[in-house]
Coordinates of C-alpha atoms in Angstrom, one line a residue:
Chain A
M13 CA -0.2 -0.3 -0.2
T14 CA 1.3 3.0 -0.9
G15 CA 1.7 6.3 1.2
I16 CA -0.8 8.5 0.0
V17 CA -3.5 5.9 -0.3
A18 CA -3.3 4.6 3.2
L19 CA -3.2 8.3 4.1
Y20 CA -7.0 8.4 2.2
I21 CA -8.0 5.2 4.3
F22 CA -6.9 7.3 7.7
M23 CA -8.7 10.4 5.8
L24 CA -12.0 8.2 5.3
A25 CA -12.1 6.6 8.5
A26 CA -11.9 9.2 10.7
F27 CA -14.8 10.9 8.8
T28 CA -16.8 7.4 9.8
G29 CA -15.9 7.3 13.1
Y30 CA -16.6 10.8 13.5
E31 CA -19.9 10.2 11.7
I32 CA -21.3 7.3 13.4
I33 CA -20.8 9.1 16.8
A34 CA -22.4 12.6 16.2
K35 CA -26.0 10.8 16.6
V36 CA -25.6 9.3 19.2
P37 CA -28.4 9.4 21.8
V38 CA -26.3 9.8 25.3
I39 CA -27.5 7.0 27.2
L40 CA -25.8 4.7 25.4
H41 CA -22.0 6.4 24.8
T42 CA -21.0 4.5 27.8
P43 CA -21.7 0.7 26.4
L44 CA -20.0 3.0 23.2
M45 CA -17.1 3.7 25.3
S46 CA -16.4 0.2 25.5
G47 CA -17.4 -1.0 22.3
S48 CA -15.0 1.5 20.2
N49 CA -12.3 -0.1 23.2
F50 CA -13.5 -3.3 22.7
V51 CA -13.2 -2.9 18.3
H52 CA -9.0 -1.0 19.6
G53 CA -8.3 -4.8 20.3
I54 CA -7.6 -5.4 16.7
V55 CA -4.4 -4.3 18.0
L56 CA -4.8 -8.4 18.1
V57 CA -3.4 -9.2 14.7
G58 CA -1.0 -6.6 14.2
A59 CA 1.2 -8.2 18.4
M60 CA 0.7 -11.8 16.5
V61 CA 3.1 -10.4 13.3
A62 CA 5.2 -8.7 16.3
L63 CA 5.2 -12.2 18.0
G64 CA 5.7 -14.3 15.0
G65 CA 8.6 -12.3 13.7
A66 CA 10.1 -12.0 17.2
V67 CA 13.9 -14.0 16.4
T68 CA 15.8 -12.9 19.1
P69 CA 15.1 -13.3 23.3
L70 CA 14.1 -9.7 24.1
E71 CA 12.4 -9.5 20.7
K72 CA 9.8 -12.4 21.9
I73 CA 9.4 -11.2 25.8
I74 CA 8.2 -8.0 24.2
G75 CA 6.6 -9.4 21.3
F76 CA 4.7 -11.9 24.5
I77 CA 4.3 -9.4 26.8
G78 CA 2.1 -7.5 23.4
V79 CA 0.2 -10.4 22.3
L80 CA -0.9 -11.1 26.1
L81 CA -2.1 -7.6 26.6
A82 CA -3.9 -7.1 23.4
A83 CA -6.1 -10.4 24.1
G84 CA -7.0 -8.9 27.1
N85 CA -7.8 -5.8 25.7
A86 CA -10.4 -7.4 22.5
V87 CA -11.9 -9.9 25.0
G88 CA -12.1 -8.3 27.7
G89 CA -13.5 -5.3 26.0
Y90 CA -16.4 -7.7 24.3
V91 CA -17.5 -9.1 27.4
V92 CA -17.6 -6.1 28.9
T93 CA -19.7 -4.2 25.8
E94 CA -22.1 -7.9 26.0
R95 CA -22.7 -7.0 29.6
M96 CA -23.5 -4.2 29.6
L97 CA -25.7 -3.9 26.1
E98 CA -27.9 -7.3 27.3
M99 CA -29.9 -5.0 29.4
F100 CA -30.9 -2.8 26.6
K101 CA -32.2 -5.4 24.4
S102 CA -35.4 -6.9 26.9
S103 CA -36.6 -2.8 27.5
G104 CA -40.0 -3.4 25.0
V105 CA -41.2 -6.9 27.2
K106 CA -40.2 -5.3 30.2
K107 CA -42.7 -2.4 29.7
S108 CA -45.8 -4.8 28.5
G109 CA -44.6 -6.9 31.4
G110 CA -44.8 -4.2 33.9
G111 CA -48.9 -2.8 32.4
H112 CA -50.6 -6.1 33.5
Chain B
M1337 CA 2.1 -27.1 6.5
D1338 CA 5.2 -24.9 6.1
S1339 CA 4.4 -26.2 2.5
A1340 CA 1.0 -24.5 1.9
M1341 CA 3.2 -21.1 3.3
D1342 CA 5.8 -21.5 0.5
T1343 CA 5.7 -20.4 -3.1
P1344 CA 2.2 -20.5 -4.7
G1345 CA 0.8 -20.8 -0.8
I1346 CA 2.4 -17.6 0.3
F1347 CA 0.1 -14.9 -2.9
S1348 CA -3.1 -17.0 -1.4
A1349 CA -1.9 -16.8 2.2
R1350 CA -1.4 -13.3 1.6
L1351 CA -5.1 -12.8 -0.5
L1352 CA -7.0 -14.8 1.6
I1353 CA -5.7 -12.5 4.7
D1354 CA -6.5 -9.1 2.8
I1355 CA -9.7 -10.4 1.9
S1356 CA -10.6 -11.3 5.6
Y1357 CA -9.2 -7.9 7.0
F1358 CA -11.4 -6.5 4.3
V1359 CA -14.3 -7.9 5.5
T1360 CA -13.2 -7.7 9.3
A1361 CA -12.3 -3.0 8.2
C1362 CA -16.8 -4.0 7.3
L1363 CA -18.4 -6.2 10.3
F1364 CA -16.3 -3.0 12.4
I1365 CA -18.0 -0.4 11.1
L1366 CA -21.7 -1.7 10.4
G1367 CA -21.0 -2.9 14.5
L1368 CA -20.7 0.0 16.0
K1369 CA -23.9 1.9 13.1
R1370 CA -25.6 -0.9 15.0
M1371 CA -24.9 0.5 18.4
S1372 CA -26.0 3.8 18.4
S1373 CA -29.3 2.5 19.3
P1374 CA -30.5 0.9 21.7
V1375 CA -32.8 -2.1 19.4
T1376 CA -29.3 -2.9 18.0
A1377 CA -27.2 -2.0 20.4
R1378 CA -27.0 -5.9 21.0
S1379 CA -26.1 -7.5 17.6
G1380 CA -23.4 -4.8 16.9
I1381 CA -21.3 -5.9 19.6
V1382 CA -22.0 -9.8 17.9
W1383 CA -20.5 -8.1 15.1
A1384 CA -18.1 -6.7 16.0
G1385 CA -16.3 -9.3 17.3
A1386 CA -16.7 -11.7 14.6
G1387 CA -14.8 -9.7 12.7
M1388 CA -12.3 -10.2 15.4
A1389 CA -12.5 -13.6 15.4
V1390 CA -12.4 -13.4 11.2
A1391 CA -9.3 -11.6 11.6
T1392 CA -7.0 -13.1 14.7
L1393 CA -8.3 -16.8 13.2
V1394 CA -6.4 -15.5 9.2
S1395 CA -4.0 -14.2 11.2
F1396 CA -1.8 -17.2 11.5
L1397 CA -1.6 -17.9 8.1
Y1398 CA 1.2 -14.7 7.9
P1399 CA 4.0 -16.0 5.9
G1400 CA 6.7 -16.7 7.0
M1401 CA 6.0 -16.8 11.4
S1402 CA 7.2 -18.1 13.2
N1403 CA 6.5 -18.4 17.7
Y1404 CA 3.0 -20.1 17.1
E1405 CA 3.7 -22.5 20.5
L1406 CA 4.5 -18.6 22.1
I1407 CA 1.5 -17.2 20.5
I1408 CA -1.3 -19.4 20.8
A1409 CA 0.0 -19.5 24.6
A1410 CA -0.4 -15.9 25.6
I1411 CA -3.6 -15.2 23.3
V1412 CA -5.2 -18.0 26.1
L1413 CA -3.4 -17.1 29.2
G1414 CA -4.7 -13.4 28.1
T1415 CA -8.3 -14.6 27.0
I1416 CA -8.6 -16.4 30.2
V1417 CA -8.4 -13.6 32.3
A1418 CA -9.7 -11.0 30.6
W1419 CA -13.3 -13.1 30.0
W1420 CA -13.0 -14.0 34.1
S1421 CA -12.4 -10.3 35.5
G1422 CA -15.0 -9.4 32.7
K1423 CA -17.6 -11.3 33.5
K1424 CA -16.7 -11.0 37.7
V1425 CA -17.1 -6.5 37.3
A1426 CA -19.5 -4.9 38.8
M1427 CA -21.5 -2.2 36.6
T1428 CA -20.4 0.1 39.3
D1429 CA -17.4 -0.6 38.3
M1430 CA -17.6 -1.2 34.7
P1431 CA -15.6 2.6 33.9
Q1432 CA -12.3 1.5 35.5
M1433 CA -12.5 -1.1 33.8
I1434 CA -12.7 -0.2 30.7
A1435 CA -9.4 1.8 31.4
L1436 CA -8.1 -1.4 32.5
Y1437 CA -8.5 -3.4 29.2
N1438 CA -7.9 0.2 27.0
G1439 CA -4.2 0.3 28.8
M1440 CA -3.9 -2.8 27.2
G1441 CA -4.2 -1.9 23.9
G1442 CA -2.5 0.3 24.3
G1443 CA 0.3 -0.8 26.0
A1444 CA 0.2 -3.9 22.6
A1445 CA 0.4 -0.9 20.3
A1446 CA 3.9 0.0 22.1
A1447 CA 4.9 -3.2 22.7
I1448 CA 4.7 -3.7 18.5
A1449 CA 6.4 0.0 18.4
A1450 CA 9.0 -1.7 20.8
V1451 CA 10.3 -4.9 18.8
E1452 CA 10.2 -3.0 15.2
L1453 CA 12.3 -0.4 17.0
Y1454 CA 14.9 -2.4 19.4
R1455 CA 15.2 -4.6 15.9
A1456 CA 15.7 -1.1 14.1
A1457 CA 18.6 -0.4 17.1
Y1458 CA 20.2 -3.8 17.0
A1459 CA 20.7 -3.2 13.5
N1460 CA 22.0 -0.2 13.1
A1461 CA 24.3 -1.1 16.1
A1462 CA 26.1 -4.2 14.5
G1463 CA 26.0 -2.1 10.9
A1464 CA 23.4 -3.8 9.0
P1465 CA 21.4 -1.8 6.1
V1466 CA 18.9 0.1 7.3
H1467 CA 15.1 -1.6 7.1
H1468 CA 12.4 1.0 7.5
S1469 CA 12.3 4.2 6.0
T1470 CA 12.5 7.7 7.6
V1471 CA 8.6 7.4 7.6
V1472 CA 7.6 4.3 8.7
M1473 CA 9.6 5.2 11.8
S1474 CA 8.8 8.5 12.6
L1475 CA 5.1 6.4 12.9
A1476 CA 6.4 3.4 14.8
V1477 CA 7.9 6.4 17.0
V1478 CA 4.6 8.6 17.3
G1479 CA 2.3 5.3 18.1
G1480 CA 4.8 3.7 20.7
I1481 CA 4.6 7.3 22.8
I1482 CA 1.2 7.1 22.4
G1483 CA 1.0 4.4 23.1
A1484 CA 3.0 4.0 26.8
I1485 CA 0.6 7.3 27.6
S1486 CA -2.5 5.3 27.2
F1487 CA -1.2 2.2 28.6
S1488 CA 0.6 3.9 32.1
G1489 CA -1.6 6.7 32.3
S1490 CA -5.1 4.1 32.0
L1491 CA -3.4 1.7 34.8
I1492 CA -3.2 5.1 36.8
A1493 CA -6.9 5.8 35.8
W1494 CA -8.3 2.2 36.9
A1495 CA -6.1 2.4 40.5
K1496 CA -7.9 5.9 41.0
L1497 CA -11.0 4.8 40.6
Q1498 CA -11.1 1.9 42.2
G1499 CA -9.5 3.4 45.0
V1500 CA -5.9 1.6 44.5
I1501 CA -4.3 5.3 45.1
N1502 CA -6.6 7.2 46.2
K1503 CA -4.1 10.7 47.2
T1504 CA -4.3 13.4 44.7
L1505 CA -0.9 13.9 43.5
R1506 CA 0.2 17.7 43.5
F1507 CA 3.9 19.7 43.4
G1508 CA 5.0 22.7 42.5
G1509 CA 6.1 23.1 38.8
Q1510 CA 4.7 19.8 37.7
K1511 CA 3.3 20.8 34.0
F1512 CA 7.0 21.9 34.3
V1513 CA 8.2 18.4 34.9
N1514 CA 5.0 17.2 32.8
G1515 CA 6.3 19.0 29.5
A1516 CA 9.9 17.9 30.2
L1517 CA 8.6 14.0 30.1
F1518 CA 6.7 14.5 26.9
L1519 CA 9.4 16.6 25.3
G1520 CA 12.6 14.4 26.8
S1521 CA 10.2 11.6 25.4
L1522 CA 10.2 13.0 21.2
A1523 CA 13.7 14.3 21.6
V1524 CA 14.8 10.9 21.6
G1525 CA 12.5 10.2 19.6
V1526 CA 13.2 12.2 17.1
I1527 CA 17.2 10.6 17.5
V1528 CA 16.3 7.3 16.8
V1529 CA 14.8 8.7 13.1
L1530 CA 17.4 10.2 12.3
H1531 CA 19.6 7.7 13.3
H1532 CA 18.2 4.8 11.9
G1533 CA 17.4 3.3 15.4
A1534 CA 20.6 5.4 17.1
D1535 CA 21.0 2.2 19.7
P1536 CA 18.8 0.4 22.1
L1537 CA 19.1 1.9 25.2
H1538 CA 17.6 5.2 23.6
V1539 CA 14.5 3.1 22.7
S1540 CA 14.7 2.5 26.2
L1541 CA 14.4 6.2 27.4
I1542 CA 11.3 6.8 25.2
F1543 CA 9.4 4.3 26.4
G1544 CA 10.7 5.0 30.2
L1545 CA 10.0 8.7 30.2
A1546 CA 6.3 8.2 27.7
L1547 CA 5.7 5.9 30.4
L1548 CA 7.2 8.4 33.1
F1549 CA 4.4 10.7 31.1
G1550 CA 1.5 8.6 31.2
I1551 CA 1.3 8.5 35.0
A1552 CA 2.5 12.3 36.5
M1553 CA -0.3 13.3 33.4
T1554 CA -3.1 11.1 34.7
L1555 CA -2.5 11.2 38.2
P1556 CA -3.0 15.7 39.7
I1557 CA -6.0 14.4 38.1
G1558 CA -9.9 14.2 40.4
G1559 CA -11.7 11.4 40.1
A1560 CA -14.6 13.8 38.9
D1561 CA -13.3 13.6 35.6
M1562 CA -11.2 10.3 35.4
P1563 CA -13.8 9.5 32.9
V1564 CA -13.1 12.1 30.5
V1565 CA -9.6 11.1 30.9
I1566 CA -10.3 7.3 29.9
S1567 CA -12.2 8.2 26.7
L1568 CA -8.9 10.4 25.7
Y1569 CA -7.0 7.3 26.5
N1570 CA -9.1 5.3 24.3
A1571 CA -8.8 8.2 21.4
L1572 CA -5.2 7.7 22.1
T1573 CA -5.2 3.9 21.6
G1574 CA -6.9 4.3 18.4
L1575 CA -4.5 6.3 17.6
A1576 CA -1.5 4.1 18.6
V1577 CA -2.8 1.2 17.1
A1578 CA -3.5 3.3 13.5
F1579 CA -0.1 4.2 13.9
E1580 CA 1.7 0.1 14.0
G1581 CA -0.8 -0.3 11.5
F1582 CA 0.8 1.6 9.3
V1583 CA 4.7 0.7 10.4
L1584 CA 2.8 -3.4 9.8
D1585 CA 1.7 -2.3 6.4
N1586 CA -1.9 -4.0 8.1
A1587 CA -5.1 -1.8 6.5
A1588 CA -7.4 -3.6 9.7
M1589 CA -5.8 -2.3 12.1
I1590 CA -5.3 1.8 10.3
I1591 CA -8.6 1.9 9.4
A1592 CA -10.3 0.4 13.3
G1593 CA -7.6 2.4 14.7
T1594 CA -8.4 5.7 12.9
V1595 CA -12.6 4.7 13.4
V1596 CA -11.7 4.8 17.4
G1597 CA -9.1 7.9 17.6
S1598 CA -11.4 10.0 15.7
A1599 CA -14.6 8.5 17.5
G1600 CA -13.2 8.8 20.9
T1601 CA -12.2 12.0 20.4
L1602 CA -15.2 13.4 19.7
L1603 CA -17.1 11.4 22.3
T1604 CA -14.3 13.5 25.1
Q1605 CA -14.8 16.2 23.9
L1606 CA -19.2 16.1 24.6
M1607 CA -18.5 14.2 27.6
A1608 CA -16.0 17.0 29.0
K1609 CA -19.1 19.1 27.5
A1610 CA -21.5 17.4 29.9
M1611 CA -19.4 18.9 32.9
N1612 CA -19.2 22.0 30.5
R1613 CA -15.7 22.1 30.7
S1614 CA -12.8 22.7 27.9
L1615 CA -10.6 19.7 27.6
A1616 CA -7.5 21.4 28.0
N1617 CA -9.7 22.8 32.1
V1618 CA -9.5 18.9 32.7
L1619 CA -6.5 18.5 31.7
F1620 CA -4.5 21.1 33.6
S1621 CA -6.4 22.7 36.0
D1622 CA -6.9 21.5 39.4
F1623 CA -10.7 21.3 39.1
G1624 CA -11.6 18.2 41.7
S1625 CA -8.8 18.9 44.7
G1626 CA -11.1 18.4 47.3
G1627 CA -10.5 22.8 49.0
G1628 CA -14.1 24.2 48.0
A1629 CA -12.8 26.9 49.5
S1630 CA -13.7 29.5 46.9
T1631 CA -17.5 29.1 47.8
T1632 CA -19.3 31.3 49.4
A1633 CA -21.5 30.2 52.6
V1634 CA -24.4 28.7 52.2
T1635 CA -27.3 29.8 54.7
G1636 CA -30.2 28.1 56.3
S1637 CA -30.3 24.7 58.0
M1638 CA -30.4 21.6 56.6
K1639 CA -34.2 19.9 58.2
S1640 CA -34.5 15.9 58.2
I1641 CA -37.5 14.2 57.7
E1642 CA -38.9 10.4 57.6
A1643 CA -39.4 7.9 55.5
S1644 CA -43.0 7.5 56.5
D1645 CA -44.2 10.8 55.8
V1646 CA -42.0 10.6 52.3
G1647 CA -44.4 7.7 51.0
V1648 CA -47.2 9.8 52.1
M1649 CA -46.2 12.6 50.5
M1650 CA -45.1 10.4 47.2
A1651 CA -48.3 8.2 47.1
F1652 CA -50.7 11.6 47.2
A1653 CA -48.7 13.2 44.8
Q1654 CA -49.3 13.6 40.9
K1655 CA -45.6 13.6 39.3
V1656 CA -43.0 12.6 41.4
I1657 CA -39.2 13.3 39.4
V1658 CA -36.2 10.7 40.6
V1659 CA -32.9 12.1 40.4
P1660 CA -30.5 8.9 41.1
G1661 CA -26.7 9.4 41.5
Y1662 CA -23.5 7.6 41.4
G1663 CA -24.2 7.2 45.3
M1664 CA -27.7 5.3 44.7
A1665 CA -25.5 2.5 42.2
V1666 CA -22.4 2.3 45.3
A1667 CA -25.4 0.9 47.8
Q1668 CA -27.2 -1.3 45.3
A1669 CA -30.7 0.4 45.7
Q1670 CA -31.4 0.8 42.1
H1671 CA -34.4 -2.5 42.1
K1672 CA -35.2 -0.8 45.6
V1673 CA -36.1 2.2 43.9
W1674 CA -37.6 0.8 40.9
E1675 CA -40.1 -1.5 43.5
M1676 CA -40.9 2.0 45.0
C1677 CA -41.7 3.3 41.5
Q1678 CA -43.8 0.3 40.6
L1679 CA -46.0 0.8 44.1
L1680 CA -46.4 4.7 42.7
I1681 CA -46.8 3.9 39.0
E1682 CA -49.5 0.9 40.6
R1683 CA -51.5 3.9 42.5
G1684 CA -51.7 6.2 39.2
V1685 CA -48.3 8.6 39.9
Q1686 CA -46.4 9.5 36.9
V1687 CA -42.7 8.4 37.7
K1688 CA -39.7 8.8 35.9
F1689 CA -36.1 8.9 35.9
A1690 CA -33.8 12.4 35.7
I1691 CA -30.5 11.4 34.3
H1692 CA -27.8 14.2 34.1
P1693 CA -25.4 13.9 31.5
V1694 CA -22.4 13.0 33.7
A1695 CA -25.4 10.7 36.8
G1696 CA -22.2 7.4 37.1
R1697 CA -19.2 8.3 36.4
M1698 CA -19.3 8.4 32.5
P1699 CA -22.4 9.5 30.2
G1700 CA -24.9 7.0 30.2
H1701 CA -23.4 5.0 33.0
M1702 CA -26.3 5.5 35.0
N1703 CA -29.2 4.6 32.2
V1704 CA -26.8 1.1 32.5
L1705 CA -27.3 0.7 36.1
L1706 CA -31.4 1.5 35.8
A1707 CA -31.4 -1.1 33.2
E1708 CA -29.9 -3.7 34.9
A1709 CA -32.6 -2.9 37.3
G1710 CA -35.6 -3.6 35.1
V1711 CA -36.4 0.6 34.4
P1712 CA -37.4 0.2 31.1
Y1713 CA -36.0 3.2 28.6
D1714 CA -38.8 5.3 28.0
L1715 CA -39.0 6.1 32.2
I1716 CA -35.8 7.4 31.4
S1717 CA -35.6 11.0 30.7
D1718 CA -31.8 13.3 29.9
L1719 CA -31.6 16.9 31.2
D1720 CA -33.1 18.4 28.4
E1721 CA -36.2 16.5 27.9
I1722 CA -36.7 17.0 32.2
N1723 CA -35.8 20.5 32.9
A1724 CA -39.0 22.4 32.2
E1725 CA -40.4 19.4 33.9
F1726 CA -39.4 19.9 37.9
E1727 CA -42.2 23.2 37.9
T1728 CA -44.4 20.4 37.3
A1729 CA -43.8 17.9 39.8
D1730 CA -44.9 17.8 43.5
V1731 CA -41.2 16.0 44.3
A1732 CA -38.3 15.3 42.9
L1733 CA -36.2 12.6 44.5
I1734 CA -32.9 13.0 44.4
I1735 CA -31.2 9.6 45.3
G1736 CA -27.4 9.0 45.8
A1737 CA -26.6 12.5 43.2
N1738 CA -25.2 15.6 44.4
D1739 CA -23.0 18.0 42.0
V1740 CA -25.4 18.1 39.3
V1741 CA -28.7 19.1 42.0
N1742 CA -26.5 22.0 43.2
P1743 CA -28.1 25.7 42.9
V1744 CA -25.0 26.9 43.3
A1745 CA -24.0 26.1 39.4
R1746 CA -26.8 28.5 37.8
T1747 CA -25.7 31.6 40.0
D1748 CA -22.4 31.4 42.3
K1749 CA -20.1 33.0 39.7
S1750 CA -17.4 32.0 41.8
S1751 CA -18.2 28.3 42.4
P1752 CA -16.1 26.1 40.6
I1753 CA -19.4 23.8 38.9
Y1754 CA -21.0 27.5 38.3
G1755 CA -22.2 27.2 34.1
M1756 CA -22.1 23.7 34.4
P1757 CA -25.5 22.1 33.5
I1758 CA -27.4 20.9 36.0
L1759 CA -31.0 19.2 37.0
N1760 CA -33.2 22.0 38.3
A1761 CA -34.8 19.7 41.6
D1762 CA -34.8 22.7 43.4
K1763 CA -37.5 23.8 40.8
A1764 CA -39.9 21.2 42.3
K1765 CA -42.5 21.9 45.2
N1766 CA -41.2 19.2 47.2
V1767 CA -37.7 17.8 47.0
I1768 CA -36.4 15.7 49.0
V1769 CA -32.9 14.2 49.5
I1770 CA -31.5 10.5 50.5
K1771 CA -28.1 10.7 51.4
R1772 CA -25.8 8.7 54.4
G1773 CA -24.6 11.9 55.9
Q1774 CA -24.0 15.6 56.0
G1775 CA -21.0 15.7 53.7
A1776 CA -20.7 17.2 50.7
G1777 CA -20.1 15.8 47.5
F1778 CA -18.0 14.2 45.3
S1779 CA -16.0 17.5 43.9
G1780 CA -16.0 18.3 47.3
I1781 CA -18.6 21.3 47.1
E1782 CA -21.2 22.1 49.5
N1783 CA -24.5 21.2 47.9
A1784 CA -27.6 25.2 48.3
L1785 CA -30.2 22.5 47.2
F1786 CA -30.1 20.3 50.6
F1787 CA -30.8 23.9 52.9
L1788 CA -34.0 25.8 50.6
D1789 CA -36.4 25.8 52.4
N1790 CA -38.8 22.7 50.0
T1791 CA -36.1 20.4 51.5
R1792 CA -36.3 17.9 52.7
M1793 CA -33.7 15.4 54.1
L1794 CA -33.9 11.9 54.5
Y1795 CA -30.5 10.6 56.2
G1796 CA -29.6 7.0 55.5
D1797 CA -28.1 3.9 53.7
G1798 CA -29.6 3.8 49.9
Q1799 CA -30.9 0.5 50.1
K1800 CA -32.4 0.3 53.6
A1801 CA -34.2 3.8 52.6
A1802 CA -35.2 3.4 49.1
A1803 CA -36.7 -0.2 51.2
E1804 CA -38.4 2.1 53.9
L1805 CA -40.1 4.1 51.1
V1806 CA -41.2 1.1 50.0
N1807 CA -43.0 -0.1 52.7
A1808 CA -43.6 3.6 53.8
I1809 CA -46.1 3.6 50.4
K1810 CA -47.6 -0.5 51.0
A1811 CA -48.9 1.0 54.0
V1812 CA -50.3 4.1 52.9
G1813 CA -52.5 1.5 51.2

């Protein structure tokens, strides 16, 4: 990928992120922050490549820490976001249930 | 297995990886989009999760990879610990948990930068030919610095919200020291870029100074401002991931990191705006020090009331507005409060919940906590919707909230919270404040609302008080 194409990707992705968040109601700010926290867990694939290419012991140690932390970011981010959003799903059901 | 990687296999593995990353990027963006509406939110995280799973699996196919056993061991270990801690954490502690996972992401981005930079440094020291271009080296350094700051800063934010660190460290010339740490890290980074990696000591120095800066920058920030800071670090981690994505030529990392970087920046601004503070003000001012000496003396006295009287008052009211705060969630009172509200609704009382943008510990946190208790979200109103309604409310029940209902934010220009949008609970005919004791709020500022003529204090633990109110309303019959 050439530098200028990478720059275009950067620009378009930045506008995409802005647009996605701009219309979000306040009630979803915390789950969404948690969700975006999960999304940057994609650093895991970079950490895997870094450790996969590590040769010296120092590279291996740092790479191992990187993969460990990245996996924690991705998995932890998913679990807490999913737990939070799970609570929002049955609101309609509870509303009709409360009126019996 | 090796034969699949070699000769024609390299092409197909690479193509499969590229296509999978493309699919992953689409799933991330669609997932985030779905997360921006309560109806589709849950499916959004599942979509994004599927994208992550695809990207992780195909990354094992990278040509020329080794150390598979180390990679798998690290993933398994990280997964087990994060899964267990994520399932276990209480909803009230969610903000610091997000900070912790976010710090891990920043640390991982810094680790990628460290591997690349140490490799370049050792190659340079051994006189090997230059491997990376100046642009790539610069991106590795900047991403590494940002990731390291996000890592150490997020850990401090976690420690503060968790109560591990409860002191706010401030000393004279602190800003000068912080500035020196940051500029020092950057300066060594420039040397490393210009000298194609310089030597390993320089690389260590970049990360050492950046880590120290993250700590030093976060320590002086008060607990009330921490959500804004966590959101900022979230955006920074995204940016660091994007930069390291450039270094590794990895489009999935560039796109996902950049989307989070810009979305996180906007979210940070929205949060700061909800507190009527600029981001610079949050990061560099001494707000939240707990002094509160600048407030003018509040006149009048606090008048207490019994739960049975409050029960009668609410049972015969037309409209009750509940203003919950983080204190309610800490006392685990939200279930009892909702039980109380259901009793009132059965009696024909109109009940609404008024949520301040920064109720709980970050925007939307209180909505999550109420949703956990089963409160339907159409009973929950935000500040703009509800503020005009307080004048028509018979009772405003404040439980665990403090600064967000303090009328001095409207009236007292000398107050540190002057200008912060507040819920106008003081305009209700009767204001009932459930409070454990007579202390000041999270910001340390005395609350003028407690001293008004139409305010009565119901002292006690939030959960116990709510239970008493349930019994009192039942007793009315």
